[in-house]
Amino acid sequence: MPGYGWPAMPMAPANGMGVTGLVLGIIATVGFCLWPLAIVLGILAVIFGAVGRGKARRGEATNGGQALAGIICGAVGIVLAVVLLVIILVMPDEETDSRSLEPPGRTTTTAAQPG
């Protein structure tokens, strides 16, 4: 008899990096209105997604699609956060319109000419 018991179990795939990239990318995309956090999470999603794609190419992981989705969602989160930042910086404040350039206490009224 050759051997007893069950054959050895194969190694489980290391899918953690791809899943982490996907989760961070989704959070960055959905939470882009918190632009500083979205930029950081988007960068991390792209990094984890790239590492996860590398593992999937080498056969160490089975979730290459999730890792790619993490890269895409992370990039979209970064772009949305940067666009929101640019909009915030470009939009004028309420104090900078033409009426606020006048000295305080003065009003612009036309005086009637005596007649």
Short mmCIF file of C-alpha atoms in Angstrom, two decimals:
data_model
loop_
_atom_site.label_atom_id
_atom_site.label_comp_id
_atom_site.label_asym_id
_atom_site.label_seq_id
_atom_site.Cartn_x
_atom_site.Cartn_y
_atom_site.Cartn_z
CA MET A 1 0.00 0.00 0.00
CA PRO A 2 1.49 3.28 -1.10
CA GLY A 3 0.31 5.64 1.59
CA TYR A 4 -2.31 6.35 4.17
CA GLY A 5 -4.51 9.37 4.74
CA TRP A 6 -5.45 12.30 2.58
CA PRO A 7 -3.18 13.86 0.01
CA ALA A 8 -1.57 17.17 0.88
CA MET A 9 -3.76 20.24 0.42
CA PRO A 10 -2.57 22.78 -2.14
CA MET A 11 -1.57 26.26 -0.99
CA ALA A 12 -4.43 28.73 -0.77
CA PRO A 13 -4.19 31.67 -3.18
CA ALA A 14 -2.89 34.93 -1.70
CA ASN A 15 -5.75 37.22 -2.75
CA GLY A 16 -5.30 39.84 -0.03
CA MET A 17 -3.56 42.49 -2.12
CA GLY A 18 -6.17 42.48 -4.88
CA VAL A 19 -9.06 42.63 -2.42
CA THR A 20 -7.38 45.43 -0.47
CA GLY A 21 -6.80 47.40 -3.67
CA LEU A 22 -10.44 46.98 -4.68
CA VAL A 23 -11.80 48.03 -1.28
CA LEU A 24 -9.53 51.08 -1.07
CA GLY A 25 -10.39 52.04 -4.65
CA ILE A 26 -14.12 51.86 -3.97
CA ILE A 27 -13.75 53.95 -0.81
CA ALA A 28 -11.63 56.52 -2.70
CA THR A 29 -14.16 56.72 -5.53
CA VAL A 30 -17.23 57.00 -3.32
CA GLY A 31 -15.59 59.36 -0.82
CA PHE A 32 -14.00 61.74 -3.32
CA CYS A 33 -15.63 64.73 -1.58
CA LEU A 34 -13.12 64.15 1.23
CA TRP A 35 -10.42 64.95 -1.30
CA PRO A 36 -7.28 64.63 0.88
CA LEU A 37 -8.35 61.21 2.10
CA ALA A 38 -9.53 60.14 -1.36
CA ILE A 39 -6.17 61.00 -2.92
CA VAL A 40 -4.27 59.00 -0.30
CA LEU A 41 -6.64 56.03 -0.53
CA GLY A 42 -6.57 56.18 -4.33
CA ILE A 43 -2.78 56.05 -4.39
CA LEU A 44 -2.81 53.10 -1.97
CA ALA A 45 -5.46 51.35 -4.09
CA VAL A 46 -3.31 51.69 -7.20
CA ILE A 47 -0.26 50.34 -5.35
CA PHE A 48 -2.08 47.37 -3.78
CA GLY A 49 -3.86 46.66 -7.06
CA ALA A 50 -0.58 46.62 -8.97
CA VAL A 51 0.99 44.25 -6.45
CA GLY A 52 -2.12 42.05 -6.62
CA ARG A 53 -1.97 41.97 -10.43
CA GLY A 54 1.66 40.91 -10.23
CA LYS A 55 0.77 38.08 -7.88
CA ALA A 56 -2.05 36.98 -10.20
CA ARG A 57 0.32 36.94 -13.19
CA ARG A 58 2.79 34.77 -11.28
CA GLY A 59 0.01 32.37 -10.28
CA GLU A 60 0.17 33.18 -6.56
CA ALA A 61 -3.34 34.69 -6.58
CA THR A 62 -6.56 34.05 -8.45
CA ASN A 63 -8.14 37.50 -8.41
CA GLY A 64 -6.42 39.47 -11.14
CA GLY A 65 -9.74 41.05 -12.12
CA GLN A 66 -10.33 42.39 -8.62
CA ALA A 67 -6.84 43.84 -8.56
CA LEU A 68 -7.43 45.52 -11.92
CA ALA A 69 -10.74 46.91 -10.66
CA GLY A 70 -8.86 48.28 -7.63
CA ILE A 71 -6.39 50.05 -9.91
CA ILE A 72 -9.21 51.53 -11.99
CA CYS A 73 -11.32 52.62 -8.99
CA GLY A 74 -8.25 54.09 -7.28
CA ALA A 75 -7.36 56.10 -10.39
CA VAL A 76 -10.96 57.34 -10.74
CA GLY A 77 -10.97 58.34 -7.06
CA ILE A 78 -7.74 60.29 -7.51
CA VAL A 79 -9.05 62.07 -10.61
CA LEU A 80 -12.37 62.99 -8.97
CA ALA A 81 -10.62 64.28 -5.85
CA VAL A 82 -8.18 66.40 -7.88
CA VAL A 83 -11.02 67.82 -9.99
CA LEU A 84 -12.92 68.72 -6.82
CA LEU A 85 -9.79 70.35 -5.39
CA VAL A 86 -9.34 72.43 -8.56
CA ILE A 87 -13.00 73.49 -8.47
CA ILE A 88 -12.66 74.54 -4.84
CA LEU A 89 -9.51 76.55 -5.56
CA VAL A 90 -10.85 78.20 -8.72
CA MET A 91 -14.32 79.18 -7.47
CA PRO A 92 -14.32 82.72 -6.07
CA ASP A 93 -15.32 83.37 -2.50
CA GLU A 94 -18.37 85.45 -1.66
CA GLU A 95 -16.14 88.25 -0.43
CA THR A 96 -14.39 88.77 -3.74
CA ASP A 97 -17.34 89.89 -5.84
CA SER A 98 -17.55 93.49 -7.04
CA ARG A 99 -19.64 94.82 -4.15
CA SER A 100 -17.13 93.74 -1.55
CA LEU A 101 -14.34 95.74 -3.18
CA GLU A 102 -15.91 98.99 -1.95
CA PRO A 103 -14.80 100.36 1.41
CA PRO A 104 -17.07 99.36 4.31
CA GLY A 105 -19.73 101.87 5.26
CA ARG A 106 -20.05 103.42 1.81
CA THR A 107 -23.00 102.84 -0.38
CA THR A 108 -23.26 103.56 -4.05
CA THR A 109 -26.31 105.76 -4.50
CA THR A 110 -26.92 108.38 -7.08
CA ALA A 111 -27.67 111.77 -5.63
CA ALA A 112 -30.54 113.66 -7.18
CA GLN A 113 -29.48 116.93 -8.80
CA PRO A 114 -31.28 119.94 -7.34
CA GLY A 115 -33.45 121.36 -9.87
#
